[in-house]
PDB file of C-alpha atoms in Angstrom:
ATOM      1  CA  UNK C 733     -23.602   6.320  81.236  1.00  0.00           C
ATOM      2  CA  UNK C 734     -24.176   8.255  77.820  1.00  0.00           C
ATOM      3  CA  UNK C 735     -26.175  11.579  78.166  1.00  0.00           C
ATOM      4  CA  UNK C 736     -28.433  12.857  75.041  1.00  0.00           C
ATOM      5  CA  UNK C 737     -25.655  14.898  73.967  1.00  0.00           C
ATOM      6  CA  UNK C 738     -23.159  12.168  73.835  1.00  0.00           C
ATOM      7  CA  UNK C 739     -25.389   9.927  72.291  1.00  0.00           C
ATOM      8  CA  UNK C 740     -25.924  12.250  69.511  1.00  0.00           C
ATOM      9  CA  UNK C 741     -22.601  13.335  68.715  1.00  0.00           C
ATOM     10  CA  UNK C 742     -22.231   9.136  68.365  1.00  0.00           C
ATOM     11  CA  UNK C 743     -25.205   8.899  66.260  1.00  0.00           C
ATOM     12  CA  UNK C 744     -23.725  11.633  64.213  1.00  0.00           C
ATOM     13  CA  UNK C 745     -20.126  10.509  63.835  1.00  0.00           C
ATOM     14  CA  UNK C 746     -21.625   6.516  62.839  1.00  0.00           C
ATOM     15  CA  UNK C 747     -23.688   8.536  60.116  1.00  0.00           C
ATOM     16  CA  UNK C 748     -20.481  10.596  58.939  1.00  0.00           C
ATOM     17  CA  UNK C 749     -18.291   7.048  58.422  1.00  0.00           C
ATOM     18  CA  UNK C 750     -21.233   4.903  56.733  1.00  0.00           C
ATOM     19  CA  UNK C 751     -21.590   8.075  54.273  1.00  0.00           C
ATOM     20  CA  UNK C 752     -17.332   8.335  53.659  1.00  0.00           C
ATOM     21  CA  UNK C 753     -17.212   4.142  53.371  1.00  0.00           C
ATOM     22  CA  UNK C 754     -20.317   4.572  50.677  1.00  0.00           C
ATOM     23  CA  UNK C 755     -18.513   7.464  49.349  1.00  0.00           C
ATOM     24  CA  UNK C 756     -15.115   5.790  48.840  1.00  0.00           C
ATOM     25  CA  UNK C 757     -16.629   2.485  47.479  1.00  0.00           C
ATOM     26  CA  UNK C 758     -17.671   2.294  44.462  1.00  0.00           C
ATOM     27  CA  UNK C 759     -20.366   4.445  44.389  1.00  0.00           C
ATOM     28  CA  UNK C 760     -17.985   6.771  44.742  1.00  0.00           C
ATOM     29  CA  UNK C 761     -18.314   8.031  40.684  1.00  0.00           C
ATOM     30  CA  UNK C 762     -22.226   8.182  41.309  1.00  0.00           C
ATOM     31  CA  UNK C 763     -21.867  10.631  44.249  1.00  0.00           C
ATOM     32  CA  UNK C 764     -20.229  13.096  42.487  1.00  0.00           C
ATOM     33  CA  UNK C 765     -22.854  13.291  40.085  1.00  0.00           C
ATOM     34  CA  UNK C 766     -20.851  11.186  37.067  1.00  0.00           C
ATOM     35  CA  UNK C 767     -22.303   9.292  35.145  1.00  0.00           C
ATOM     36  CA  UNK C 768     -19.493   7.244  34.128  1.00  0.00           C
ATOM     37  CA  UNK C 769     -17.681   4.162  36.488  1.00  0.00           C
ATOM     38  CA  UNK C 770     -14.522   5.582  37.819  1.00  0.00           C
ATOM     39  CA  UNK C 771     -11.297   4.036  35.755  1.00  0.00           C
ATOM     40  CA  UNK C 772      -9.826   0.727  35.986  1.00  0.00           C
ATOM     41  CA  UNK C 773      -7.449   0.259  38.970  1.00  0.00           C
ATOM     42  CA  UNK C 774      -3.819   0.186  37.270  1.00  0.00           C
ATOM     43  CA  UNK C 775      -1.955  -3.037  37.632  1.00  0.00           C
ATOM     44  CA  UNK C 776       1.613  -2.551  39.061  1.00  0.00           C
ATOM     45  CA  UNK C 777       4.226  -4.828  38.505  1.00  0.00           C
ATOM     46  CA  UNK C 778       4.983  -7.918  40.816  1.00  0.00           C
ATOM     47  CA  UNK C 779       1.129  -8.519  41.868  1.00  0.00           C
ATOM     48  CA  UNK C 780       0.151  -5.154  43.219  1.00  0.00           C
ATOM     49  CA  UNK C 781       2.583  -4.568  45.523  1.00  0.00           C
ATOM     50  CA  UNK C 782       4.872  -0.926  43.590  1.00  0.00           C
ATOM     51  CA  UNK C 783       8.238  -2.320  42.888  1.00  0.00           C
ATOM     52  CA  UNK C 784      11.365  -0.856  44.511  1.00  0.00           C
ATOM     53  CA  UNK C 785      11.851   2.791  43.399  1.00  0.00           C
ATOM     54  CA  UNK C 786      14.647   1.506  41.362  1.00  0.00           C
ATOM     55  CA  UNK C 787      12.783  -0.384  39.241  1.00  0.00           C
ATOM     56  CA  UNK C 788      10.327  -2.152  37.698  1.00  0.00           C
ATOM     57  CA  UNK C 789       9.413  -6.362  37.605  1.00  0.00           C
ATOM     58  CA  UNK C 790      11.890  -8.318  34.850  1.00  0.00           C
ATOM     59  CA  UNK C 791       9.441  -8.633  31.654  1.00  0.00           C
ATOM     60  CA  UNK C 792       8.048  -5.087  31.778  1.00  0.00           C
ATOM     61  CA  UNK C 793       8.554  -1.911  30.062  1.00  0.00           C
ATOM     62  CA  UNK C 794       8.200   1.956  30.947  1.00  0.00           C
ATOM     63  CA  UNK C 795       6.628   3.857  28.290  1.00  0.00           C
ATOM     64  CA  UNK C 796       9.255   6.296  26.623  1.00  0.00           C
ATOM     65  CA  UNK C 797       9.137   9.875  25.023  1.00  0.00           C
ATOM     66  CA  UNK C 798       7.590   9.797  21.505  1.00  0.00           C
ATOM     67  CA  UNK C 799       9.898   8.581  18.947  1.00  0.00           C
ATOM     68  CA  UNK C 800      11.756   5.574  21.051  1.00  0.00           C
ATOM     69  CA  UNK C 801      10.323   2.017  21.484  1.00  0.00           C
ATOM     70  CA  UNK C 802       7.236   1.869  23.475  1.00  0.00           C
ATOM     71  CA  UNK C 803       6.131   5.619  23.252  1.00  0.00           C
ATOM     72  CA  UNK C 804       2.294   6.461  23.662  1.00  0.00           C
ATOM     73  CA  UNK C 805       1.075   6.656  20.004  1.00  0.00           C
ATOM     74  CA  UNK C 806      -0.807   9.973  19.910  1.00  0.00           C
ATOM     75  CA  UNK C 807       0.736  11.906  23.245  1.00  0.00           C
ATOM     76  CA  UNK C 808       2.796  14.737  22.392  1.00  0.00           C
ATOM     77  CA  UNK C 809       5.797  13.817  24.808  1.00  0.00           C
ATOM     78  CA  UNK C 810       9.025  15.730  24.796  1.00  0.00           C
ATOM     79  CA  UNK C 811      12.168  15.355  26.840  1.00  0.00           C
ATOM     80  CA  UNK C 812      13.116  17.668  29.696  1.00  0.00           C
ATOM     81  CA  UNK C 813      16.318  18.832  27.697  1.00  0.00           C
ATOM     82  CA  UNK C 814      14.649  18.990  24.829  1.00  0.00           C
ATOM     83  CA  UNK C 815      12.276  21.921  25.619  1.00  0.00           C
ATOM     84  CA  UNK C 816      12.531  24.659  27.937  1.00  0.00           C
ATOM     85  CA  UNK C 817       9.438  25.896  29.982  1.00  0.00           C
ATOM     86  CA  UNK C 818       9.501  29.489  28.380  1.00  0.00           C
ATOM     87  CA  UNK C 819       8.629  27.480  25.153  1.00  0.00           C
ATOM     88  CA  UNK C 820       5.473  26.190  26.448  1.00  0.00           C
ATOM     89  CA  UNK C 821       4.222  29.646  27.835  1.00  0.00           C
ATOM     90  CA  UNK C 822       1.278  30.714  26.525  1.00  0.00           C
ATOM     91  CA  UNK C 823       0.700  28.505  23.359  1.00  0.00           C
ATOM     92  CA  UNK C 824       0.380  25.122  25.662  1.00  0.00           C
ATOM     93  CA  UNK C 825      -0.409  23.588  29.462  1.00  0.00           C
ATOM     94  CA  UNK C 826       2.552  21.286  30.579  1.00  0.00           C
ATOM     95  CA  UNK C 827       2.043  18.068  32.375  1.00  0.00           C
ATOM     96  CA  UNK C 828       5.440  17.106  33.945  1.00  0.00           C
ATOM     97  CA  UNK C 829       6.685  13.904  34.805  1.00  0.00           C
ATOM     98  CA  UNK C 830       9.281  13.405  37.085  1.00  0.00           C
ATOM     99  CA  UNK C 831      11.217   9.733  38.099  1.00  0.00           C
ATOM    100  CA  UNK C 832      14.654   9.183  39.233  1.00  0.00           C
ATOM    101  CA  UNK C 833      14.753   6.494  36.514  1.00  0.00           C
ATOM    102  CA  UNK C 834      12.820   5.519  33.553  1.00  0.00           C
ATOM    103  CA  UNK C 835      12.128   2.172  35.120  1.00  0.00           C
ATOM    104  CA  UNK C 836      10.643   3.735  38.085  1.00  0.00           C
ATOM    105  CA  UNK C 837       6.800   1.904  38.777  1.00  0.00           C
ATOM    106  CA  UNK C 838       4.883   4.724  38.996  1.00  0.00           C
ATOM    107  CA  UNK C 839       6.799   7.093  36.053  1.00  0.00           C
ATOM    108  CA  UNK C 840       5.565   3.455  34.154  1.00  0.00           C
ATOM    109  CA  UNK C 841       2.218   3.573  35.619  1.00  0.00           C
ATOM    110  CA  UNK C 842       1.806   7.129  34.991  1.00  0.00           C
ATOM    111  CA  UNK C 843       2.673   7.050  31.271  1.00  0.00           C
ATOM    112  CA  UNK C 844      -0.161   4.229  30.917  1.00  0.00           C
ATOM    113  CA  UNK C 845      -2.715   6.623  32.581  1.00  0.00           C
ATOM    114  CA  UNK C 846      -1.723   8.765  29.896  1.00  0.00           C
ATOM    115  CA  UNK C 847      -1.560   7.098  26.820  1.00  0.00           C
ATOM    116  CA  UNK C 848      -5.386   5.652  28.015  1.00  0.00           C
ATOM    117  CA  UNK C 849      -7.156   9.174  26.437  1.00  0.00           C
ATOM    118  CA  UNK C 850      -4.665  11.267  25.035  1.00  0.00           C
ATOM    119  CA  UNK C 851      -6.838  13.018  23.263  1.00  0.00           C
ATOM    120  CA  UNK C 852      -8.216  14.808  26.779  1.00  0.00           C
ATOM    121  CA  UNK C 853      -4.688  16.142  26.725  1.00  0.00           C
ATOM    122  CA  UNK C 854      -4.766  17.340  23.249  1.00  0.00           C
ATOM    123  CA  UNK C 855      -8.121  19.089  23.451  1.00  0.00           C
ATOM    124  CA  UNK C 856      -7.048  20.851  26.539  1.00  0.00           C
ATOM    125  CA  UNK C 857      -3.632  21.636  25.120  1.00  0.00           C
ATOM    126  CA  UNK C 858      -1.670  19.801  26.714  1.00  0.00           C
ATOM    127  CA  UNK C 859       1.742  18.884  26.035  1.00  0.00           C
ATOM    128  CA  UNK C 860       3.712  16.319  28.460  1.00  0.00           C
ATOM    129  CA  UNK C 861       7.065  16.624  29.277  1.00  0.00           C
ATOM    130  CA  UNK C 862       9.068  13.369  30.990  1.00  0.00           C
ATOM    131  CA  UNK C 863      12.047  14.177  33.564  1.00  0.00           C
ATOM    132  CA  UNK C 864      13.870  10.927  34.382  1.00  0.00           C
ATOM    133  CA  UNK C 865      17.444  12.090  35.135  1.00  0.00           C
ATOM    134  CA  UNK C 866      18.058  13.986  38.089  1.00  0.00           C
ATOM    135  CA  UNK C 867      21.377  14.538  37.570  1.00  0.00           C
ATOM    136  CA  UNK C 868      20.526  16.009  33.930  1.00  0.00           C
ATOM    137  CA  UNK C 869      19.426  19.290  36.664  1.00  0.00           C
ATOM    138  CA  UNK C 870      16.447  20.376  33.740  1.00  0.00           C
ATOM    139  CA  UNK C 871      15.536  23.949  33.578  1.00  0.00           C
ATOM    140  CA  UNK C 872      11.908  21.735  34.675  1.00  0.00           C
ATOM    141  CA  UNK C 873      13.768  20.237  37.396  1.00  0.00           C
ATOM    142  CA  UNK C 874      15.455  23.268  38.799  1.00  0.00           C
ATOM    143  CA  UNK C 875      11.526  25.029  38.569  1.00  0.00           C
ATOM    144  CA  UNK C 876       9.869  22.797  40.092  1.00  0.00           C
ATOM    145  CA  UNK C 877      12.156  20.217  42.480  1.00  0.00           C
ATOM    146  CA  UNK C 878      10.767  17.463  42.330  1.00  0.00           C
ATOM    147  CA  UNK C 879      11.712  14.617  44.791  1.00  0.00           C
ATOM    148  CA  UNK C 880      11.482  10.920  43.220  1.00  0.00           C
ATOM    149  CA  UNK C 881       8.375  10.443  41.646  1.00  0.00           C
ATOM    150  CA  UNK C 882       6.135  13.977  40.737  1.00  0.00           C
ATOM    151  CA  UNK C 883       4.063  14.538  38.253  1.00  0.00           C
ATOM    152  CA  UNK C 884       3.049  18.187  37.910  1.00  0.00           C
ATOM    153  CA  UNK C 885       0.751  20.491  35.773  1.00  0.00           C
ATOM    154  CA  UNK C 886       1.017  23.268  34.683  1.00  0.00           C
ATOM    155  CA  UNK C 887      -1.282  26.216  33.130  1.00  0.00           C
ATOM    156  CA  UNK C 888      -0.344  28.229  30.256  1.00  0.00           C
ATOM    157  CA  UNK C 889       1.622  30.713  32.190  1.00  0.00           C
ATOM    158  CA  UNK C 890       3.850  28.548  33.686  1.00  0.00           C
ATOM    159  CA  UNK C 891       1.694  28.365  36.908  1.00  0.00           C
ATOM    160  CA  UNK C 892       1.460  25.048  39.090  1.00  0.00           C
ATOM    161  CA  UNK C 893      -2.069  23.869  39.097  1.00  0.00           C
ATOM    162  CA  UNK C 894      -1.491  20.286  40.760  1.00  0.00           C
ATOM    163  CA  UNK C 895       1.514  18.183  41.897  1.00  0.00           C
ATOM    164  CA  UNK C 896       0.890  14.641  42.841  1.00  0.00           C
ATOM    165  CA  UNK C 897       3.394  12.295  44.380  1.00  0.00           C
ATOM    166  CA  UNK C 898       1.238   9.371  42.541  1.00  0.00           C
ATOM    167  CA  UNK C 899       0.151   8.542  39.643  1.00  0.00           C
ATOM    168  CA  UNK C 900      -2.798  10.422  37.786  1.00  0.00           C
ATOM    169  CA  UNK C 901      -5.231   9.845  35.127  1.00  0.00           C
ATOM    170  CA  UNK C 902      -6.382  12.041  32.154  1.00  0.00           C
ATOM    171  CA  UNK C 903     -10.194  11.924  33.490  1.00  0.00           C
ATOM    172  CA  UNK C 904      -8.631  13.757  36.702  1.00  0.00           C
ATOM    173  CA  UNK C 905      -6.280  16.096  34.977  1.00  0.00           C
ATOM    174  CA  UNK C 906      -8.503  16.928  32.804  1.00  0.00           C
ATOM    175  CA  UNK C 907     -10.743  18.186  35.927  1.00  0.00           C
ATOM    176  CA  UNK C 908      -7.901  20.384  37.300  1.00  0.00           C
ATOM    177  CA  UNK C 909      -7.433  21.940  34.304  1.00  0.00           C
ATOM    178  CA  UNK C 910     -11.135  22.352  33.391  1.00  0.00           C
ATOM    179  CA  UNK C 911     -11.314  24.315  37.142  1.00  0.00           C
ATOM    180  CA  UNK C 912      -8.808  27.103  36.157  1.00  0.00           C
ATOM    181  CA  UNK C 913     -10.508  30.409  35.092  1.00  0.00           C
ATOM    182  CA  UNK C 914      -8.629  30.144  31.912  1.00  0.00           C
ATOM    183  CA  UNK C 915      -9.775  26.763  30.664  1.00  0.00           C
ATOM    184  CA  UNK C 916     -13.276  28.704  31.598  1.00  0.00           C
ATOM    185  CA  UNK C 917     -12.637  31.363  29.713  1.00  0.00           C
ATOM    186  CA  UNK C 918     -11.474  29.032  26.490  1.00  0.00           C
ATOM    187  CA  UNK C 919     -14.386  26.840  27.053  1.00  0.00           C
ATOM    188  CA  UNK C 920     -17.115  30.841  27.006  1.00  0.00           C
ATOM    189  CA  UNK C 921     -15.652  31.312  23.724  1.00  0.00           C
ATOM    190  CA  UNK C 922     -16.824  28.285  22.198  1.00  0.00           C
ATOM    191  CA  UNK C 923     -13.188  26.234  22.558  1.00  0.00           C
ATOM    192  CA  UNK C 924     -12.753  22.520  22.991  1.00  0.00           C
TER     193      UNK C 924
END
């Protein structure tokens, strides 16, 4: 037999998980108070399912550092070797890509997130580095060890903001970096 008290905390905890289903549908956008739809799912090789760490479906490509095949047109993207973090301090934010491989699903998936807007990145200052050789042992990797996939951003003074173990897109990197009292502080004195 259910007493008052019991029946309420029921009542109560049926209300909480109608509100997180709503919430985590697709009204999920609207109850944050955007505007906007959230972004299109992203399509992973072999029907949805992520493809072995390894690699990738036959037939698809990961996008590349500027300059070779297949590179984002527009994203500043630089190699691990190629720039060290104490270059990036204070002049730009660094959005860090880690993969054990280039053909990794998710270092692919991530690198199409980007190249959707990359002009959120450039407004914000952003610069992305990629990481895909762990035995390379980047002045990146050795800052941040990574494990597999990361991706990881950074403010201007070399500080960790987020690190995700999945993919990300620019609309929500663009929010972490936008929450930092120095994007603030840009944004007061009339930045982008």
């Amino acid at each position: 037999m259910m007493t008052g008290r019991t029946k309420r905390r029921a009542t109560a905890r049926a209300a909480r998980l109608a509100a997180a289903a709503v919430w985590m549908g697709t009204g999920a956008a609207m109850a944050m108070g955007s505007a906007t739809p959230p972004p299109a799912p992203v399509a992973l090789p072999d029907g949805g399912r992520a493809a072995p760490a390894r690699g990738i479906a036959p037939g698809a490509t990961a996008a590349l550092p500027a300059g070779v095949q297949g590179a984002p047109a527009g994203l500043a993207v630089a190699q691990a070797a190629e720039i060290a973090p104490d270059a990036l301090r204070y002049n730009a934010r660094a959005v860090v890509v880690f993969a054990d491989t280039p053909e990794d699903a998710a270092f692919a998936a991530q690198m199409r997130l980007l190249d959707r807007d990359p002009g959120a990145l450039a407004v914000r200052d952003v610069r992305v580095i990629v990481d895909t050789d762990p035995d390379g042992a980047s002045a990146w990797r050795m800052m941040l060890r990574p494990r597999g996939f990361s991706m990881v951003v950074l403010d201007k003074q070399g500080n960790v903001i987020e690190r995700r173990p999945t993919p990300w897109d620019t609309r929500e990197i663009g929010r972490a970096i936008d929450k930092t009292p120095e994007r603030r502080a840009e944004i007061a004195r009339g930045g982008r």
